[in-house]
Coordinates of C-alpha atoms in Angstrom, one line a residue:
Chain B
X19 CA -20.3 48.0 -38.9
X20 CA -20.1 44.6 -37.2
X21 CA -21.0 44.2 -33.6
X22 CA -17.4 43.6 -32.6
X23 CA -16.2 46.7 -34.6
X24 CA -18.8 48.8 -32.7
X25 CA -17.6 47.4 -29.4
X26 CA -14.0 48.1 -30.3
X27 CA -14.5 51.7 -31.5
X28 CA -17.3 53.1 -29.4
X29 CA -17.3 51.3 -26.0
X30 CA -13.8 52.6 -25.0
X31 CA -15.2 56.2 -25.3
X32 CA -17.6 55.6 -22.3
X33 CA -15.4 57.1 -19.6
X34 CA -15.0 60.4 -21.5
X35 CA -18.7 60.5 -22.3
X36 CA -19.5 60.0 -18.6
X37 CA -17.3 62.9 -17.6
X38 CA -19.1 65.2 -20.1
X39 CA -22.5 64.1 -18.9
X40 CA -21.5 64.4 -15.3
X41 CA -20.3 68.0 -15.9
X42 CA -23.6 68.9 -17.5
X43 CA -26.0 67.0 -15.3
X44 CA -24.0 67.2 -12.0
X45 CA -25.4 63.8 -10.9
X46 CA -23.6 60.5 -11.1
X47 CA -26.9 58.5 -11.6
X48 CA -28.2 60.9 -14.3
X49 CA -24.8 60.9 -16.1
X50 CA -24.7 57.1 -16.1
X51 CA -28.3 57.0 -17.4
X52 CA -27.5 59.5 -20.2
X53 CA -24.5 57.4 -21.2
X54 CA -26.6 54.2 -21.2
X55 CA -29.3 55.9 -23.4
X56 CA -26.6 57.1 -25.8
X57 CA -25.1 53.7 -26.3
X58 CA -28.5 52.1 -26.8
X59 CA -29.2 54.7 -29.5
X60 CA -25.8 54.2 -31.1
X61 CA -26.3 50.5 -31.2
X62 CA -29.5 50.9 -33.2
X63 CA -27.7 53.1 -35.7
X64 CA -24.5 51.0 -36.0
X65 CA -25.3 50.3 -39.6
X66 CA -24.6 53.9 -40.5
X67 CA -21.7 54.6 -38.2
X68 CA -19.0 53.3 -40.7
X69 CA -18.8 56.7 -42.3
X70 CA -18.1 58.6 -39.0
X71 CA -14.6 60.1 -39.3
X72 CA -14.3 61.1 -35.6
X73 CA -16.4 58.8 -33.4
X74 CA -15.4 60.6 -30.2
X75 CA -16.6 64.0 -31.4
X76 CA -19.7 62.5 -32.9
X77 CA -20.7 60.8 -29.6
X78 CA -19.9 64.0 -27.6
X79 CA -22.2 66.0 -29.8
X80 CA -25.0 63.4 -29.5
X81 CA -24.5 63.3 -25.8
X82 CA -24.6 67.1 -25.4
X83 CA -27.9 67.2 -27.2
X84 CA -29.3 64.3 -25.2
X85 CA -28.3 66.1 -21.9
X86 CA -30.0 69.3 -23.3
X87 CA -33.2 67.4 -23.9
X88 CA -33.0 65.9 -20.4
X89 CA -32.6 69.4 -18.8
X90 CA -35.5 70.8 -21.0
X91 CA -37.7 67.9 -20.1
X92 CA -37.0 68.3 -16.4
X93 CA -37.7 72.0 -16.6
X94 CA -40.9 71.4 -18.5
X95 CA -42.1 68.9 -15.8
X96 CA -41.2 71.4 -13.0
X97 CA -43.1 74.1 -14.9
X98 CA -46.2 71.9 -15.2
X99 CA -46.0 70.9 -11.6
X100 CA -45.7 74.6 -10.5
X101 CA -48.5 75.9 -12.7
X102 CA -50.9 73.1 -11.9
X103 CA -53.2 71.4 -14.5
X104 CA -54.5 73.6 -17.2
X105 CA -58.1 73.2 -18.2
X106 CA -57.4 74.2 -21.8
X107 CA -54.5 72.4 -23.3
X108 CA -54.2 68.6 -22.8
X109 CA -51.0 68.5 -24.8
X110 CA -49.3 70.3 -21.9
X111 CA -50.6 67.9 -19.3
X112 CA -49.7 64.8 -21.3
X113 CA -46.3 65.0 -23.0
X114 CA -45.9 62.5 -25.8
X115 CA -45.2 59.0 -24.6
X116 CA -41.8 57.6 -25.3
X117 CA -42.7 54.0 -25.8
X118 CA -39.4 52.7 -27.2
X119 CA -37.5 54.3 -24.3
X120 CA -39.9 52.8 -21.8
X121 CA -39.5 49.4 -23.4
X122 CA -35.7 49.7 -23.4
X123 CA -35.8 50.6 -19.8
X124 CA -37.9 47.6 -19.0
X125 CA -35.5 45.3 -20.9
X126 CA -32.5 46.8 -19.0
X127 CA -34.1 46.2 -15.7
X128 CA -34.9 42.6 -16.6
X129 CA -31.3 42.0 -17.8
X130 CA -30.1 43.4 -14.5
X131 CA -32.0 40.6 -12.7
X132 CA -30.3 37.8 -14.6
X133 CA -27.6 35.8 -12.8
X134 CA -24.1 37.0 -13.8
X135 CA -23.3 33.8 -15.7
X136 CA -26.4 34.0 -17.9
X137 CA -25.9 37.7 -18.6
X138 CA -22.3 37.1 -19.6
X139 CA -23.1 34.3 -22.0
X140 CA -26.0 36.4 -23.5
X141 CA -23.7 39.3 -24.0
X142 CA -21.2 37.1 -25.8
X143 CA -23.8 35.6 -28.1
X144 CA -26.1 38.6 -28.8
X145 CA -23.7 41.5 -28.4
X146 CA -20.4 40.3 -29.5
X147 CA -22.0 37.9 -32.0
X148 CA -19.6 35.1 -31.0
X149 CA -20.1 31.6 -32.3
X150 CA -20.8 28.8 -29.8
X151 CA -17.3 27.4 -30.3
X152 CA -15.8 30.8 -29.4
X153 CA -18.0 31.1 -26.3
X154 CA -17.1 27.5 -25.3
X155 CA -13.4 28.4 -25.6
X156 CA -13.8 31.5 -23.5
X157 CA -16.0 30.0 -20.8
X158 CA -14.9 26.4 -20.7
X159 CA -18.5 25.3 -20.8
X160 CA -19.6 22.5 -23.0
X161 CA -22.0 23.0 -25.9
X162 CA -25.1 21.6 -24.3
X163 CA -24.7 23.5 -21.1
X164 CA -24.1 26.6 -23.1
X165 CA -27.4 26.1 -25.0
X166 CA -29.2 25.4 -21.8
X167 CA -27.9 28.5 -20.1
X168 CA -28.8 30.7 -23.1
X169 CA -32.2 29.3 -23.3
X170 CA -32.8 29.8 -19.6
X171 CA -31.6 33.4 -19.9
X172 CA -34.0 34.1 -22.7
X173 CA -36.9 32.4 -21.0
X174 CA -36.3 34.3 -17.8
X175 CA -36.2 37.6 -19.7
X176 CA -39.4 36.7 -21.5
X177 CA -41.0 36.0 -18.1
X178 CA -39.8 39.2 -16.5
X179 CA -41.1 41.3 -19.5
Chain N
X29 CA -81.4 -1.2 -26.9
X30 CA -79.5 -2.8 -24.0
X31 CA -76.4 -3.3 -26.2
X32 CA -76.6 0.2 -27.5
X33 CA -76.8 1.6 -23.9
X34 CA -73.9 -0.5 -22.8
X35 CA -71.9 0.6 -25.9
X36 CA -72.8 4.3 -25.3
X37 CA -71.8 4.0 -21.6
X38 CA -68.5 2.4 -22.5
X39 CA -67.8 5.0 -25.1
X40 CA -68.6 7.8 -22.7
X41 CA -66.3 6.2 -20.1
X42 CA -63.5 5.9 -22.5
X43 CA -63.9 9.5 -23.7
X44 CA -63.9 10.8 -20.1
X45 CA -60.9 8.6 -19.3
X46 CA -59.2 9.9 -22.5
X47 CA -60.0 13.4 -21.3
X48 CA -58.0 12.9 -18.1
X49 CA -54.4 12.6 -19.2
X50 CA -51.4 14.9 -19.7
X51 CA -52.4 15.6 -23.3
X52 CA -55.9 16.6 -22.5
X53 CA -54.8 18.8 -19.6
X54 CA -52.2 20.4 -21.8
X55 CA -54.7 21.0 -24.6
X56 CA -57.2 22.5 -22.1
X57 CA -54.9 25.0 -20.5
X58 CA -52.3 25.9 -23.1
X59 CA -53.0 29.2 -24.8
X60 CA -54.7 30.8 -21.8
X61 CA -53.5 34.1 -20.5
X62 CA -51.0 33.8 -17.7
X63 CA -50.3 30.2 -18.6
X64 CA -47.0 29.0 -19.9
X65 CA -47.2 25.6 -21.6
X66 CA -44.4 23.3 -22.9
X67 CA -44.9 20.1 -24.8
X68 CA -42.0 17.8 -25.9
X69 CA -43.1 14.9 -28.1
X70 CA -41.6 11.4 -28.3
X71 CA -40.1 12.3 -31.7
X72 CA -38.3 15.2 -30.1
X73 CA -37.1 13.0 -27.2
X74 CA -35.7 10.5 -29.8
X75 CA -33.8 13.4 -31.5
X76 CA -32.6 14.6 -28.1
X77 CA -31.4 11.1 -27.2
X78 CA -29.1 11.2 -30.3
X79 CA -27.4 14.5 -29.4
X80 CA -23.7 13.7 -29.1
X81 CA -23.3 16.1 -26.2
X82 CA -26.0 14.5 -24.2
X83 CA -23.7 11.9 -22.7
X84 CA -21.0 14.4 -21.9
X85 CA -22.1 17.0 -19.4
X86 CA -20.2 19.1 -17.0
X87 CA -22.4 18.1 -14.1
X88 CA -22.1 14.7 -12.6
X89 CA -25.6 13.7 -13.5
X90 CA -26.4 11.8 -16.7
X91 CA -29.9 12.4 -18.0
X92 CA -29.3 10.4 -21.2
X93 CA -31.0 7.2 -20.0
X94 CA -34.1 9.2 -18.9
X95 CA -34.3 11.2 -22.1
X96 CA -34.0 8.1 -24.3
X97 CA -36.9 6.4 -22.5
X98 CA -39.4 9.3 -22.4
X99 CA -42.4 9.4 -24.8
X100 CA -43.6 12.9 -23.8
X101 CA -43.4 15.8 -21.4
X102 CA -46.3 18.2 -20.7
X103 CA -45.7 21.2 -18.6
X104 CA -48.2 23.8 -17.5
X105 CA -47.3 26.8 -15.4
X106 CA -50.3 29.0 -14.4
X107 CA -50.5 32.3 -12.5
X108 CA -54.2 32.6 -12.4
X109 CA -56.0 31.6 -9.2
X110 CA -59.2 30.4 -10.8
X111 CA -57.4 28.4 -13.5
X112 CA -55.1 26.9 -10.8
X113 CA -58.1 25.6 -8.9
X114 CA -59.5 24.0 -12.0
X115 CA -56.2 22.6 -13.0
X116 CA -55.8 21.1 -9.5
X117 CA -59.2 19.4 -9.8
X118 CA -58.3 18.0 -13.3
X119 CA -54.9 16.7 -12.0
X120 CA -56.7 14.9 -9.2
X121 CA -59.1 13.4 -11.7
X122 CA -56.2 12.4 -13.9
X123 CA -54.3 10.6 -11.1
X124 CA -57.3 8.8 -9.7
X125 CA -58.6 7.7 -13.2
X126 CA -55.1 6.6 -14.2
X127 CA -54.5 4.8 -10.9
X128 CA -51.4 6.8 -10.1
X129 CA -49.8 6.2 -6.7
X130 CA -48.9 9.1 -4.5
X131 CA -45.1 9.0 -4.1
X132 CA -44.7 12.0 -1.9
X133 CA -46.4 15.1 -0.6
X134 CA -44.7 18.1 0.9
X135 CA -46.4 21.0 2.6
X136 CA -44.4 24.0 3.4
X137 CA -45.9 27.3 4.4
X138 CA -48.1 28.3 1.4
X139 CA -46.8 25.6 -0.9
X140 CA -48.1 22.0 -1.5
X141 CA -46.1 19.6 -3.7
X142 CA -47.5 16.3 -4.8
X143 CA -45.7 13.7 -6.8
X144 CA -47.4 10.7 -8.3
X145 CA -46.1 7.7 -10.3
X146 CA -47.5 4.7 -12.1
X147 CA -45.5 1.7 -13.1
X148 CA -43.8 -1.4 -11.8
X149 CA -40.8 -2.1 -9.6
X150 CA -38.6 -2.0 -12.7
X151 CA -40.0 0.9 -14.6
X152 CA -42.0 4.1 -14.3
X153 CA -44.6 4.5 -17.0
X154 CA -46.0 7.8 -15.8
X155 CA -44.9 10.6 -13.5
X156 CA -47.0 13.6 -12.3
X157 CA -45.6 16.6 -10.4
X158 CA -48.0 19.2 -9.1
X159 CA -47.1 22.3 -7.1
X160 CA -49.7 24.7 -5.8
X161 CA -48.7 28.0 -4.1
X162 CA -51.1 30.9 -3.5
X163 CA -52.0 32.1 -7.0
X164 CA -49.5 29.9 -8.9
X165 CA -49.3 26.3 -9.8
X166 CA -47.2 24.0 -11.9
X167 CA -48.1 20.7 -13.6
X168 CA -45.4 18.5 -15.1
X169 CA -46.2 15.1 -16.6
X170 CA -43.6 12.6 -17.9
X171 CA -44.7 9.7 -20.0
X172 CA -42.5 6.7 -21.0
X173 CA -41.0 3.5 -20.0
X174 CA -38.3 4.8 -17.7
X175 CA -36.0 2.4 -15.8
X176 CA -36.9 3.1 -12.2
X177 CA -33.3 2.9 -11.0
X178 CA -32.0 5.4 -13.7
X179 CA -34.9 7.8 -12.9
X180 CA -34.4 7.8 -9.2
X181 CA -30.6 8.2 -9.5
X182 CA -31.0 11.1 -11.9
X183 CA -33.6 12.7 -9.6
X184 CA -31.3 12.5 -6.6
X185 CA -28.5 14.3 -8.4
X186 CA -30.1 16.7 -10.9
X187 CA -30.6 19.7 -8.6
Chain C
X3 CA -27.5 70.5 -13.4
X4 CA -26.2 73.3 -15.6
X5 CA -28.7 75.6 -17.3
X6 CA -29.7 75.4 -21.0
X7 CA -27.8 78.6 -21.9
X8 CA -24.6 77.3 -20.5
X9 CA -24.9 73.9 -22.2
X10 CA -25.6 75.6 -25.6
X11 CA -22.5 77.7 -25.2
X12 CA -20.2 74.6 -24.6
X13 CA -18.0 74.3 -27.7
X14 CA -16.4 71.2 -29.1
X15 CA -12.9 72.1 -27.7
X16 CA -14.3 72.5 -24.1
X17 CA -16.3 69.3 -24.4
X18 CA -13.3 67.3 -25.5
X19 CA -11.3 68.8 -22.6
X20 CA -14.0 67.7 -20.2
X21 CA -14.0 64.2 -21.7
X22 CA -10.2 64.0 -21.2
X23 CA -10.2 65.2 -17.6
X24 CA -9.0 62.2 -15.7
X25 CA -9.6 63.9 -12.3
X26 CA -13.3 63.2 -12.7
X27 CA -14.1 59.9 -11.0
X28 CA -15.8 57.4 -13.3
X29 CA -18.0 54.8 -11.4
X30 CA -16.6 51.2 -11.5
X31 CA -19.9 49.8 -12.7
X32 CA -20.1 52.0 -15.8
X33 CA -18.8 49.2 -18.0
X34 CA -21.5 46.8 -16.7
X35 CA -24.2 49.5 -17.2
X36 CA -23.0 50.2 -20.8
X37 CA -23.1 46.4 -21.6
X38 CA -26.6 46.2 -20.1
X39 CA -27.8 49.0 -22.3
X40 CA -26.2 47.5 -25.4
X41 CA -27.6 44.1 -24.7
X42 CA -31.1 45.6 -24.1
X43 CA -30.9 47.4 -27.4
X44 CA -29.7 44.3 -29.2
X45 CA -32.5 42.1 -27.7
X46 CA -35.1 44.8 -28.4
X47 CA -34.0 44.9 -32.0
X48 CA -34.2 41.1 -32.3
X49 CA -37.8 41.2 -31.0
X50 CA -38.9 43.9 -33.4
X51 CA -37.3 42.1 -36.4
X52 CA -39.2 38.9 -35.5
X53 CA -42.5 40.7 -35.1
X54 CA -42.0 42.6 -38.4
X55 CA -41.2 39.3 -40.2
X56 CA -44.3 37.5 -38.9
X57 CA -46.4 40.6 -39.9
X58 CA -45.2 40.5 -43.4
X59 CA -45.9 36.8 -43.8
X60 CA -49.4 37.1 -42.6
X61 CA -50.3 39.2 -45.6
X62 CA -48.6 37.3 -48.4
X63 CA -49.6 33.6 -47.9
X64 CA -51.4 32.6 -51.2
X65 CA -54.6 30.6 -51.2
X66 CA -52.9 27.5 -52.5
X67 CA -50.4 27.5 -49.5
X68 CA -53.4 27.9 -47.1
X69 CA -55.1 24.9 -48.7
X70 CA -51.9 22.8 -48.4
X71 CA -51.5 23.8 -44.8
X72 CA -55.1 22.9 -44.0
X73 CA -54.7 19.6 -45.7
X74 CA -51.5 18.9 -43.7
X75 CA -53.3 19.8 -40.4
X76 CA -56.2 17.5 -41.3
X77 CA -53.8 14.7 -42.2
X78 CA -51.8 15.1 -39.0
X79 CA -55.0 15.1 -36.9
X80 CA -56.3 12.1 -38.7
X81 CA -53.1 10.1 -38.4
X82 CA -51.7 11.3 -35.0
X83 CA -54.9 11.3 -33.1
X84 CA -57.3 14.0 -32.1
X85 CA -55.8 17.1 -30.4
X86 CA -52.2 16.0 -30.6
X87 CA -50.3 19.2 -29.6
X88 CA -47.2 20.5 -31.5
X89 CA -43.8 20.5 -30.1
X90 CA -43.1 23.8 -28.3
X91 CA -39.5 23.8 -29.6
X92 CA -38.2 23.0 -33.1
X93 CA -34.6 23.0 -31.8
X94 CA -33.7 19.8 -29.8
X95 CA -31.2 21.8 -27.7
X96 CA -33.9 24.2 -26.6
X97 CA -36.2 21.3 -25.9
X98 CA -33.4 19.7 -23.8
X99 CA -32.9 22.9 -21.9
X100 CA -36.6 23.0 -21.1
X101 CA -36.6 19.3 -20.1
X102 CA -33.6 19.8 -17.9
X103 CA -35.1 22.8 -16.2
X104 CA -38.3 20.9 -15.4
X105 CA -36.4 17.8 -14.3
X106 CA -34.2 19.9 -12.0
X107 CA -37.3 21.5 -10.4
X108 CA -38.7 18.1 -9.7
X109 CA -35.4 16.8 -8.4
X110 CA -35.1 19.8 -6.1
X111 CA -38.5 19.0 -4.4
X112 CA -37.7 15.3 -4.2
X113 CA -34.4 16.0 -2.5
X114 CA -36.2 18.5 -0.1
X115 CA -38.5 15.7 0.9
X116 CA -35.6 13.3 1.3
X117 CA -33.9 15.8 3.6
X118 CA -37.0 16.4 5.7
X119 CA -37.7 12.7 6.0
X120 CA -34.0 12.0 6.9
X121 CA -34.2 14.6 9.6
X122 CA -37.5 13.0 10.9
X123 CA -35.8 9.5 10.8
X124 CA -32.9 10.9 12.9
X125 CA -35.4 12.4 15.4
X126 CA -37.2 9.0 15.6
X127 CA -33.9 7.2 16.2
X128 CA -33.0 9.6 19.0
X129 CA -36.4 9.2 20.6
X130 CA -36.2 5.4 20.3
X131 CA -32.7 5.3 21.8
X132 CA -33.7 7.5 24.7
X133 CA -36.7 5.3 25.4
X134 CA -34.6 2.2 25.3
X135 CA -32.2 3.7 27.8
X136 CA -35.1 4.7 30.1
X137 CA -36.4 1.1 29.9
X138 CA -32.9 -0.3 30.8
X139 CA -32.6 2.1 33.8
X140 CA -36.0 0.9 35.1

């Protein structure tokens, strides 16, 4: 599935997915986080999404499971906090590290700090896979300024990370 | 023996002078942790000078005459207090050995900026920019035969 | 949040109905957040592809290529002078971007200095004018 196909098929489902997440998690921030995580996961799987007959049902199922994991994880953390540290079982005290999720979170926070112009151009190039000519047409920027802006965005992200 | 001593002294002097330029500073500090280093060679400036879009820009500043006359750019950005102190000392050695002239100095709160140039009334052959702030410092060195008028015009507009 | 039992009991029909319930307000910035997440995932993927590629190459360079590289390095050192660094960028557009950024930074400081000195000039002129008036009044 191409980037644009993914954007055309899956991104419009976001509002419905948010409503499901909000119903389950009963928090606007948590619901938005859950939806963000879901989309990040979907993006990494987009090569295998061509065969999905019903994208909406597929996403809702994934989201429900993700929300379930969140609730379980929160309950586990609350249990550990209530019971205090156990001398015997280190596995309980130290749940497995989710390194990819942490890295993704760090990248998202860095993107959030980019100026809107840089973010927009980066989205067009990286996400929508647009050519420089297409971005030029949409933004009205000239080629050199576009390259400069993209380079600045990448360098800033590198610095923030 | 006398000739050998003189020759050795001259060799040492030339080596130490050689060690105090943008290239040697770049080589000394690039690759360290918390140091960002950028080098652009004269060959790359030649290629940049031929980019068709260089003359057409959406800002009203034309950097093309400056780009075409540059032989090199060295940039070091450091976020390590100890390295910054050493870099500052090396930059001071570089400008005094190369007989650079202090063009301006700005001191604001925790930041000191010094700009040095070397050249004639018509052209600038070397330009050194050094900023020191708390634990961070930046060294930028341009080398070339830059027409002074183009350089100053570009500087005044390129914010 | 709902409890685990309740979530497990939610069937597909109920979930779809929840998704279609337009009475639930969706935050205005959800679009931007989704874009951020997608961009972050895309950039993270780019990074891991580049790291994997460089890892593979490290293990497959044959001895002959290593020799050729060493010879090239020696030749470049010999002909270009000791310690000549390599260009940071292969792409002239990226090099230009870096140059422009550095130049803008310098320009910013030069213009700050010009602004300060212009303000100082103005203050000097005012003082001078005041002193001249005082002299005239004497």
